[in-house]
CSV table of C-alpha atoms and ligand atoms in Angstrom, one decimal:
chain,number,residue,atom,x,y,z
A,1,MET,CA,-7.4,-23.6,-35.6
A,2,SER,CA,-9.8,-26.5,-34.9
A,3,ALA,CA,-13.2,-25.9,-33.4
A,4,THR,CA,-12.0,-27.1,-30.1
A,5,ALA,CA,-8.7,-25.4,-29.8
A,6,THR,CA,-8.5,-22.6,-27.4
A,7,ALA,CA,-6.8,-19.2,-27.8
A,8,VAL,CA,-4.9,-17.6,-24.9
A,9,ASN,CA,-6.5,-14.3,-23.9
A,10,PRO,CA,-4.5,-11.2,-23.0
A,11,THR,CA,-5.2,-11.1,-19.4
A,12,GLY,CA,-5.2,-8.6,-16.5
A,13,ILE,CA,-7.2,-5.9,-14.6
A,14,ALA,CA,-9.7,-4.2,-16.9
A,15,SER,CA,-11.6,-2.2,-14.2
A,16,ILE,CA,-11.4,-1.5,-10.4
A,17,GLY,CA,-14.0,-0.5,-8.0
A,18,LEU,CA,-13.4,0.2,-4.2
A,19,HIS,CA,-15.9,0.7,-1.4
A,20,PHE,CA,-15.2,1.8,2.3
A,21,PRO,CA,-17.9,2.0,5.0
A,22,ALA,CA,-19.5,5.2,6.3
A,23,LEU,CA,-17.7,5.5,9.7
A,24,SER,CA,-14.0,5.8,10.7
A,25,LEU,CA,-12.3,6.0,14.2
A,26,PRO,CA,-8.8,7.9,14.5
A,27,VAL,CA,-6.4,5.6,16.4
A,28,GLU,CA,-5.9,8.5,19.0
A,29,GLU,CA,-9.4,7.9,20.0
A,30,LEU,CA,-8.9,4.2,20.5
A,31,ALA,CA,-5.6,5.0,22.5
A,32,GLU,CA,-7.5,7.2,24.9
A,33,LEU,CA,-10.2,4.5,25.4
A,34,ARG,CA,-7.5,1.8,26.2
A,35,GLY,CA,-5.2,4.1,28.2
A,36,GLN,CA,-2.4,3.7,25.7
A,37,ASP,CA,0.1,6.3,24.4
A,38,PRO,CA,-1.4,7.4,21.1
A,39,ASP,CA,2.2,7.1,19.6
A,40,LYS,CA,2.3,3.4,20.3
A,41,TYR,CA,-0.5,3.1,17.6
A,42,ARG,CA,0.7,6.0,15.3
A,43,VAL,CA,4.4,5.4,15.4
A,44,GLY,CA,4.7,1.9,16.8
A,45,LEU,CA,2.3,0.4,14.3
A,46,GLY,CA,2.1,3.2,11.7
A,47,CYS,CA,-1.7,3.3,11.9
A,48,GLU,CA,-3.9,6.5,11.5
A,49,GLU,CA,-7.7,5.9,11.0
A,50,MET,CA,-9.8,2.7,10.8
A,51,SER,CA,-12.8,2.2,8.7
A,52,ILE,CA,-15.8,1.1,10.7
A,53,CYS,CA,-19.2,-0.4,9.4
A,54,PRO,CA,-22.3,1.2,10.8
A,55,PRO,CA,-24.8,-1.3,12.3
A,56,ASP,CA,-26.6,-2.0,9.1
A,57,VAL,CA,-23.6,-2.5,6.9
A,58,SER,CA,-21.7,-5.9,6.6
A,59,VAL,CA,-19.3,-7.5,4.3
A,60,VAL,CA,-22.3,-8.2,1.8
A,61,GLU,CA,-22.8,-4.4,1.2
A,62,LEU,CA,-19.0,-3.7,0.9
A,63,ALA,CA,-18.5,-6.4,-1.6
A,64,THR,CA,-21.5,-5.7,-3.7
A,65,GLU,CA,-20.8,-1.9,-3.9
A,66,ALA,CA,-17.2,-2.4,-4.8
A,67,ALA,CA,-18.3,-4.8,-7.6
A,68,ARG,CA,-21.2,-2.6,-8.8
A,69,ARG,CA,-18.5,0.3,-9.2
A,70,ALA,CA,-16.0,-2.0,-11.1
A,71,LEU,CA,-18.6,-3.3,-13.4
A,72,SER,CA,-20.0,0.2,-14.2
A,73,ARG,CA,-16.5,1.4,-15.1
A,74,TRP,CA,-15.8,-1.7,-17.2
A,75,GLY,CA,-17.8,-1.0,-20.3
A,76,GLY,CA,-18.2,-4.8,-21.0
A,77,SER,CA,-21.7,-6.5,-21.2
A,78,LYS,CA,-22.8,-8.5,-18.1
A,79,GLU,CA,-23.3,-11.4,-20.3
A,80,ARG,CA,-19.5,-11.8,-20.7
A,81,ILE,CA,-19.2,-12.5,-16.9
A,82,GLY,CA,-18.4,-16.2,-16.7
A,83,MET,CA,-16.9,-16.2,-13.2
A,84,ILE,CA,-17.6,-14.6,-9.9
A,85,ALA,CA,-14.9,-15.2,-7.2
A,86,VAL,CA,-15.1,-13.7,-3.9
A,87,GLY,CA,-12.2,-13.8,-1.4
A,88,THR,CA,-13.2,-13.1,2.2
A,89,GLU,CA,-12.7,-14.3,5.8
A,90,THR,CA,-15.9,-12.5,7.0
A,91,ALA,CA,-18.1,-15.2,5.6
A,92,VAL,CA,-21.8,-14.8,6.4
A,93,ASP,CA,-22.6,-18.5,5.9
A,94,MET,CA,-20.7,-21.8,6.2
A,95,SER,CA,-22.3,-22.9,2.9
A,96,ARG,CA,-23.6,-20.3,0.9
A,97,PRO,CA,-20.8,-18.3,-0.8
A,98,LEU,CA,-20.6,-14.5,-0.6
A,99,SER,CA,-20.4,-14.5,-4.4
A,100,ALA,CA,-24.2,-15.6,-4.3
A,101,TRP,CA,-25.2,-12.5,-2.4
A,102,VAL,CA,-23.1,-10.4,-4.7
A,103,ALA,CA,-24.6,-12.0,-7.8
A,104,ASP,CA,-28.1,-11.7,-6.5
A,105,ARG,CA,-27.9,-8.1,-5.8
A,106,LEU,CA,-26.3,-7.3,-9.0
A,107,GLY,CA,-28.5,-9.4,-11.2
A,108,LEU,CA,-25.9,-12.0,-12.4
A,109,SER,CA,-27.0,-15.5,-13.1
A,110,GLY,CA,-26.6,-17.9,-15.9
A,111,ALA,CA,-23.5,-19.7,-17.2
A,112,ILE,CA,-21.3,-18.4,-14.4
A,113,ARG,CA,-19.0,-20.2,-12.0
A,114,SER,CA,-19.7,-18.5,-8.7
A,115,TYR,CA,-17.8,-19.2,-5.5
A,116,GLU,CA,-16.0,-18.0,-2.4
A,117,VAL,CA,-12.4,-18.4,-1.6
A,118,LYS,CA,-10.9,-18.6,1.9
A,119,HIS,CA,-7.3,-18.4,2.9
A,120,ALA,CA,-7.3,-15.5,5.4
A,121,CYS,CA,-6.0,-12.3,3.8
A,122,TYR,CA,-4.6,-14.3,0.9
A,123,GLY,CA,-8.0,-15.3,-0.4
A,124,GLY,CA,-8.5,-12.3,-2.6
A,125,THR,CA,-5.2,-12.9,-4.4
A,126,LEU,CA,-6.0,-16.6,-4.9
A,127,ALA,CA,-9.3,-15.4,-6.4
A,128,VAL,CA,-7.3,-13.0,-8.8
A,129,ARG,CA,-4.9,-15.8,-9.8
A,130,GLN,CA,-7.7,-18.3,-10.4
A,131,ALA,CA,-9.4,-15.8,-12.7
A,132,ALA,CA,-6.2,-14.9,-14.6
A,133,GLU,CA,-5.2,-18.6,-15.0
A,134,TRP,CA,-8.7,-19.3,-16.2
A,135,ARG,CA,-8.4,-16.8,-18.9
A,136,LEU,CA,-4.8,-17.6,-19.6
A,137,SER,CA,-5.6,-21.4,-20.0
A,138,GLY,CA,-8.1,-20.5,-22.8
A,139,ALA,CA,-11.0,-22.1,-20.7
A,140,ALA,CA,-12.6,-18.8,-20.4
A,141,ARG,CA,-13.0,-18.3,-24.2
A,142,ASP,CA,-13.8,-14.8,-24.4
A,143,GLN,CA,-15.4,-14.3,-20.9
A,144,ALA,CA,-14.3,-12.1,-18.1
A,145,ALA,CA,-14.2,-12.8,-14.3
A,146,LEU,CA,-15.6,-10.5,-11.5
A,147,VAL,CA,-13.4,-10.8,-8.7
A,148,VAL,CA,-14.0,-9.2,-5.1
A,149,ALA,CA,-12.0,-9.0,-2.0
A,150,ALA,CA,-14.0,-7.7,0.9
A,151,ASP,CA,-13.6,-7.9,4.8
A,152,VAL,CA,-14.5,-6.5,8.1
A,153,ALA,CA,-11.5,-6.9,10.5
A,154,MET,CA,-12.6,-6.9,14.2
A,155,TYR,CA,-10.7,-8.0,17.3
A,156,GLU,CA,-11.9,-8.5,20.8
A,157,GLU,CA,-12.1,-5.3,22.8
A,158,GLY,CA,-8.7,-4.6,24.4
A,159,ASP,CA,-6.8,-7.1,22.1
A,160,PRO,CA,-3.5,-5.8,20.8
A,161,GLY,CA,-4.8,-6.2,17.3
A,162,GLU,CA,-7.7,-3.8,18.0
A,163,PRO,CA,-5.8,-0.7,16.7
A,164,THR,CA,-5.1,-2.6,13.4
A,165,GLN,CA,-8.8,-3.1,12.5
A,166,GLY,CA,-10.5,-2.0,9.3
A,167,ALA,CA,-12.8,-2.6,6.6
A,168,GLY,CA,-13.3,-2.3,3.0
A,169,GLY,CA,-13.7,-3.9,-0.4
A,170,VAL,CA,-11.9,-4.1,-3.8
A,171,ALA,CA,-13.4,-5.6,-6.9
A,172,MET,CA,-11.7,-6.1,-10.3
A,173,VAL,CA,-12.9,-7.3,-13.7
A,174,ILE,CA,-10.3,-9.7,-14.9
A,175,ASP,CA,-10.3,-9.3,-18.7
A,176,GLU,CA,-8.3,-7.3,-21.3
A,177,PRO,CA,-5.3,-5.8,-19.4
A,178,ARG,CA,-6.4,-2.2,-19.8
A,179,ILE,CA,-5.3,-1.2,-16.4
A,180,ALA,CA,-2.6,-3.8,-15.7
A,181,ARG,CA,-1.3,-7.1,-17.3
A,182,ILE,CA,-1.0,-10.0,-14.8
A,183,ASP,CA,2.3,-12.0,-15.3
A,184,PRO,CA,1.5,-15.6,-15.8
A,185,VAL,CA,4.4,-16.5,-13.5
A,186,SER,CA,4.1,-15.8,-9.7
A,187,TYR,CA,6.1,-16.9,-6.7
A,188,PRO,CA,4.1,-18.7,-3.8
A,189,TRP,CA,5.3,-19.8,-0.5
A,190,SER,CA,3.2,-21.5,2.2
A,191,GLU,CA,3.6,-23.2,5.6
A,192,PRO,CA,1.1,-24.6,7.9
A,193,GLN,CA,1.0,-22.5,11.1
A,194,PHE,CA,-1.4,-21.2,13.7
A,195,ASP,CA,-0.3,-17.5,13.7
A,196,PHE,CA,-3.9,-16.1,13.3
A,197,TRP,CA,-7.0,-18.1,13.1
A,198,ARG,CA,-10.7,-18.0,14.0
A,199,PRO,CA,-12.4,-21.4,15.0
A,200,VAL,CA,-15.9,-22.1,13.7
A,201,GLY,CA,-18.4,-20.2,15.9
A,202,GLU,CA,-16.1,-17.7,17.5
A,203,ASN,CA,-16.5,-13.9,16.7
A,204,TYR,CA,-13.0,-12.9,17.0
A,205,PRO,CA,-9.6,-14.3,15.8
A,206,ARG,CA,-7.0,-15.7,18.0
A,207,VAL,CA,-3.6,-14.4,17.4
A,208,ASP,CA,-0.1,-15.4,18.2
A,209,GLY,CA,1.3,-12.0,17.6
A,210,PRO,CA,5.0,-12.4,17.5
A,211,LEU,CA,4.6,-15.7,15.5
A,212,SER,CA,2.5,-13.9,13.1
A,213,LEU,CA,5.1,-11.3,12.4
A,214,ASP,CA,7.9,-13.9,12.0
A,215,CYS,CA,5.7,-15.9,9.6
A,216,TYR,CA,4.9,-12.7,7.5
A,217,LYS,CA,8.7,-11.8,7.2
A,218,ARG,CA,9.7,-15.4,6.4
A,219,ALA,CA,7.0,-15.6,3.6
A,220,ALA,CA,8.1,-12.2,2.2
A,221,GLU,CA,11.9,-13.4,2.2
A,222,ASN,CA,11.1,-16.6,0.3
A,223,CYS,CA,8.8,-15.1,-2.2
A,224,PHE,CA,11.3,-12.2,-3.1
A,225,LYS,CA,14.2,-14.6,-3.2
A,226,ALA,CA,12.4,-16.7,-5.7
A,227,MET,CA,11.4,-13.6,-7.8
A,228,ILE,CA,14.9,-12.2,-7.9
A,229,GLY,CA,16.6,-15.5,-8.5
A,230,GLN,CA,20.3,-15.0,-9.7
A,231,ARG,CA,19.6,-11.4,-10.8
A,232,ASP,CA,21.2,-8.2,-9.1
A,233,PRO,CA,18.6,-7.2,-6.5
A,234,GLU,CA,19.5,-3.6,-6.8
A,235,VAL,CA,18.6,-3.6,-10.6
A,236,VAL,CA,15.4,-5.8,-10.1
A,237,LEU,CA,14.1,-3.5,-7.2
A,238,ARG,CA,15.1,-0.2,-9.1
A,239,GLU,CA,13.2,-1.4,-12.2
A,240,LEU,CA,9.9,-1.6,-10.2
A,241,ALA,CA,7.8,1.6,-10.1
A,242,ALA,CA,6.0,0.3,-6.8
A,243,ILE,CA,6.2,-2.6,-4.5
A,244,CYS,CA,2.9,-3.3,-2.8
A,245,PHE,CA,2.4,-5.5,0.3
A,246,HIS,CA,-0.5,-6.9,2.3
A,247,VAL,CA,-0.8,-4.2,4.9
A,248,PRO,CA,-2.1,-5.6,8.3
A,249,PHE,CA,-0.5,-2.3,9.7
A,250,PRO,CA,2.1,-0.2,8.0
A,251,LYS,CA,5.0,-1.0,10.3
A,252,MET,CA,4.6,-4.7,9.4
A,253,VAL,CA,5.5,-3.8,5.9
A,254,ARG,CA,8.5,-1.9,6.9
A,255,LYS,CA,9.7,-4.8,9.2
A,256,ALA,CA,9.2,-7.3,6.4
A,257,PHE,CA,11.0,-5.2,3.7
A,258,TYR,CA,13.9,-4.7,6.0
A,259,ARG,CA,14.1,-8.5,6.5
A,260,VAL,CA,14.0,-8.9,2.5
A,261,GLY,CA,16.6,-6.1,2.0
A,262,GLU,CA,18.9,-7.6,4.6
A,263,PHE,CA,18.7,-10.9,3.0
A,264,LEU,CA,19.5,-9.4,-0.4
A,265,ASP,CA,22.5,-7.8,1.2
A,266,LEU,CA,21.5,-4.3,0.7
A,267,ASN,CA,22.7,-1.8,3.4
A,268,ALA,CA,20.2,0.1,5.8
A,269,GLU,CA,20.4,3.3,3.6
A,270,ARG,CA,19.4,1.5,0.3
A,271,ILE,CA,16.5,-0.5,2.1
A,272,ASP,CA,15.4,2.8,3.6
A,273,GLY,CA,15.6,4.6,0.2
A,274,PHE,CA,13.5,1.8,-1.6
A,275,PHE,CA,11.1,1.8,1.1
A,276,GLN,CA,10.4,5.6,1.1
A,277,GLU,CA,10.2,5.7,-2.7
A,278,LYS,CA,8.5,2.6,-3.8
A,279,ILE,CA,6.5,1.2,-0.8
A,280,TYR,CA,5.4,3.9,1.6
A,281,PRO,CA,3.4,5.9,-0.9
A,282,THR,CA,1.5,2.7,-1.8
A,283,MET,CA,0.0,2.5,1.8
A,284,MET,CA,-1.6,6.0,1.7
A,285,TRP,CA,-5.2,4.6,1.4
A,286,ASN,CA,-4.5,1.6,3.8
A,287,ARG,CA,-3.4,4.1,6.7
A,288,LEU,CA,-6.8,5.6,6.4
A,289,CYS,CA,-8.8,2.4,6.5
A,290,GLY,CA,-6.8,-0.1,8.6
A,291,ASN,CA,-6.6,-3.8,7.8
A,292,ALA,CA,-9.3,-4.9,5.4
A,293,TYR,CA,-7.7,-8.4,5.3
A,294,THR,CA,-8.3,-9.7,1.8
A,295,ALA,CA,-8.7,-6.3,0.4
A,296,SER,CA,-5.7,-4.8,1.9
A,297,LEU,CA,-3.1,-5.7,-0.7
A,298,TRP,CA,-5.4,-4.8,-3.5
A,299,ILE,CA,-6.1,-1.3,-1.9
A,300,SER,CA,-2.3,-0.8,-2.0
A,301,VAL,CA,-2.1,-2.2,-5.6
A,302,ALA,CA,-4.9,0.2,-6.7
A,303,ARG,CA,-3.2,3.2,-5.2
A,304,ALA,CA,0.1,2.3,-6.8
A,305,LEU,CA,-1.4,1.6,-10.3
A,306,LYS,CA,-3.2,5.1,-10.3
A,307,GLY,CA,-1.0,7.5,-12.5
A,308,LEU,CA,1.5,4.9,-14.0
A,309,ALA,CA,2.5,5.0,-17.4
A,310,ALA,CA,1.9,2.0,-19.6
A,311,GLY,CA,4.7,-0.5,-19.3
A,312,GLU,CA,5.7,0.3,-15.7
A,313,ARG,CA,5.9,-2.6,-13.3
A,314,VAL,CA,4.6,-3.3,-9.8
A,315,ALA,CA,5.3,-6.2,-7.4
A,316,ALA,CA,2.4,-7.3,-5.2
A,317,PHE,CA,3.1,-9.5,-2.1
A,318,SER,CA,0.2,-11.2,-0.7
A,319,TYR,CA,0.1,-12.8,2.8
A,320,GLY,CA,-2.7,-14.7,4.5
A,321,SER,CA,-2.3,-16.4,8.0
A,322,GLY,CA,-2.3,-20.0,8.2
A,323,PHE,CA,-0.2,-19.3,6.2
A,324,GLY,CA,0.0,-18.8,2.5
A,325,ALA,CA,1.8,-16.0,0.6
A,326,GLU,CA,2.5,-15.2,-3.1
A,327,LEU,CA,4.4,-12.6,-5.0
A,328,MET,CA,2.7,-11.4,-8.2
A,329,MET,CA,4.1,-9.1,-10.9
A,330,LEU,CA,1.9,-6.7,-12.8
A,331,GLU,CA,2.6,-4.3,-15.7
A,332,ALA,CA,0.5,-1.2,-16.1
A,333,GLY,CA,-1.7,-0.8,-19.1
A,334,PRO,CA,-2.9,2.3,-20.8
A,335,ASP,CA,-5.8,3.1,-18.4
A,336,ALA,CA,-3.6,3.0,-15.3
A,337,ALA,CA,-2.6,6.7,-15.8
A,338,ALA,CA,-6.2,8.1,-15.5
A,339,GLY,CA,-6.8,6.1,-12.3
A,340,ALA,CA,-10.6,6.4,-12.6
A,341,TRP,CA,-11.1,4.4,-9.4
A,342,GLU,CA,-9.6,7.1,-7.1
A,343,GLN,CA,-12.8,8.8,-7.2
A,344,ASP,CA,-14.4,5.8,-5.2
A,345,VAL,CA,-11.8,6.5,-2.5
A,346,GLU,CA,-12.2,10.2,-2.4
A,347,THR,CA,-16.0,9.9,-2.2
A,348,ASP,CA,-16.0,7.4,0.6
A,349,PHE,CA,-13.3,9.0,2.7
A,350,ARG,CA,-14.8,12.6,2.1
A,351,ASP,CA,-18.3,11.5,3.1
A,352,ARG,CA,-17.6,9.3,6.0
A,353,GLU,CA,-18.3,10.3,9.7
A,354,ARG,CA,-15.6,10.3,12.2
A,355,ILE,CA,-16.8,8.8,15.5
A,356,ASP,CA,-15.1,9.2,18.9
A,357,ALA,CA,-14.2,6.8,21.7
A,358,ARG,CA,-17.6,7.1,23.0
A,359,GLY,CA,-19.3,6.5,19.7
A,360,TYR,CA,-17.0,3.4,19.1
A,361,SER,CA,-17.9,1.9,22.6
A,362,GLU,CA,-21.6,2.4,21.9
A,363,LEU,CA,-21.2,0.7,18.5
A,364,ARG,CA,-19.4,-2.4,20.0
A,365,GLU,CA,-22.0,-2.5,22.8
A,366,SER,CA,-24.9,-2.6,20.3
A,367,ARG,CA,-23.1,-5.2,18.4
A,368,SER,CA,-22.4,-7.5,21.5
B,401,HMG,P1,1.6,-5.0,20.7
B,401,HMG,O1,1.2,-5.6,22.0
B,401,HMG,O2,1.0,-3.7,20.5
B,401,HMG,O3,3.2,-5.0,20.5
B,401,HMG,O4,1.2,-5.8,19.5
B,401,HMG,P2,4.4,-4.2,21.0
B,401,HMG,O5,4.1,-3.8,22.4
B,401,HMG,O6,5.5,-4.9,20.5
B,401,HMG,O7,4.1,-2.8,20.3
B,401,HMG,C1,4.2,-2.5,18.9
B,401,HMG,C2,5.2,-1.5,18.5
B,401,HMG,O8,4.9,-0.2,19.1
B,401,HMG,C3,6.8,-1.7,18.8
B,401,HMG,O9,7.5,-1.3,17.8
B,401,HMG,C4,6.8,-1.0,20.1
B,401,HMG,O10,8.3,-0.6,20.4
B,401,HMG,C5,6.1,0.3,19.6
B,401,HMG,P3,8.5,-2.4,17.3
B,401,HMG,O11,9.6,-2.7,18.3
B,401,HMG,O12,7.9,-3.6,16.8
B,401,HMG,O13,9.3,-1.6,16.0
B,401,HMG,N1,5.8,1.2,20.8
B,401,HMG,C6,5.7,2.6,20.7
B,401,HMG,N2,6.2,3.3,19.8
B,401,HMG,C7,6.1,4.7,20.1
B,401,HMG,N3,5.6,5.3,21.2
B,401,HMG,C8,5.3,4.4,22.2
B,401,HMG,C9,5.3,3.0,22.0
B,401,HMG,N4,5.0,1.9,22.7
B,401,HMG,C10,5.2,0.8,22.0
B,401,HMG,N5,4.9,5.0,23.2
B,401,HMG,C11,0.8,-6.8,17.3
B,401,HMG,C12,1.5,-5.7,18.1
B,401,HMG,C13,1.2,-6.6,15.9
B,401,HMG,C14,1.3,-8.2,17.7
B,401,HMG,C15,-0.7,-6.7,17.5
B,401,HMG,O14,-1.1,-5.5,16.9
B,401,HMG,C16,-1.5,-7.8,16.8
B,401,HMG,O15,-1.6,-8.8,17.4
B,401,HMG,N6,-2.0,-7.6,15.6
B,401,HMG,C17,-2.8,-8.6,14.8
B,401,HMG,C18,-1.8,-9.5,14.1
B,401,HMG,C19,-1.1,-9.0,13.0
B,401,HMG,O16,-1.5,-7.9,12.5
B,401,HMG,N7,0.1,-9.5,12.5
B,401,HMG,C20,0.6,-9.2,11.4
B,401,HMG,C21,1.4,-10.3,10.5
B,401,HMG,S1,-0.1,-11.5,10.2
B,401,HMG,C22,-1.0,-10.9,8.9
B,401,HMG,O17,-0.6,-9.9,8.3
B,401,HMG,C23,-2.3,-11.6,8.7
B,401,HMG,C24,-3.5,-10.8,9.1
B,401,HMG,O18,-3.8,-9.7,8.2
B,401,HMG,C25,-4.6,-11.7,9.1
B,401,HMG,C26,-5.0,-12.7,8.0
B,401,HMG,O19,-4.2,-13.1,7.2
B,401,HMG,O20,-6.1,-13.0,7.8
B,401,HMG,C27,-3.4,-10.2,10.6
């Protein structure tokens, strides 16, 4: 090989770290506060609990701690990190990227490409794709990327989106595919829409709820259609160990998969069978943290990969308002079975404090 030729690196997720804030609110408490039937939140939306940040914790702490955990588990040297890409829609500055805060706190500087990626909840997935494609192109040489997806989702008090709030961060080192190989080919779909957006200077998003549901379902249908192509959908879906989705609230995922299943001509029983077996279990951690925007899909992927045997395959559907979507395919590597990152979730969920309706109101009051 000539001195300038590049070699394609085996590429995938080498390490995972997660972090959730120290408070949580059961949706029943919010239902009481807003005078709603708790079943509207529990059954109608499929939500259980939402992660809430204490006053001194922001997206910076969520992203940094998730990254610190991923790096500590990785085993590689910090000198090999050549890219830090952070996907978020909770930006703390219009110019300085969140990656600079993370890099500063973790002592990462030098020959590193460092930046923030924005496309609503899709930003984290774009960061993963860019990191993977950077390695696959050969441009990375032997360097690895640190990718973080972190967000704090808050709606205006009383907004229909309030029960879907949440917070959390996921970080991944994209390097050798010890946990999962990332397929080079993926299936994107985008359409310019105003389904959910937050104008500059406003604290809370504006949402066209029904439109957002339609956009999400249309994106899922088109991405799965492209992935399945001319193959038998039954066979393709059966071969997947898990199918992960962006989880704004669990019922959304069910609605979207029904749309996909109907499009693929599966009957209701088969759709339900696939949903219960391959999708519902992947949302176990999401149900306990709410919508963490960019992190949501990757929380589900982390849950799905834990315990898989090498070679088992996972589909990961990303959706971000505006809107952009992409379906990625992953294949479990030798370290997926041990699922070391589960201890982050166990620790954070075990140690967090449950607040009640009054505590939540006081917290919001102190923020405003
Ligand atoms: P809503 O006003 O609560 O809607 O808003 P609803 O009145 O239609 O009720 C919701 C469900 O609860 C319905 O079920 C009701 O029947 C049921 P469905 O008919 O849809 O199956 N229900 C009950 N069930 C049991 N017992 C009861 C009861 N009462 C009613 N007593 C909406 C819902 C999703 C619009 C709202 O939560 C919202 O605006 N959320 C934010 C937007 C969102 O999450 N959209 C999802 C797709 S967009 C996306 O994923 C991107 C996002 O993550 C942002 C980003 O990309 O950055 C949001």
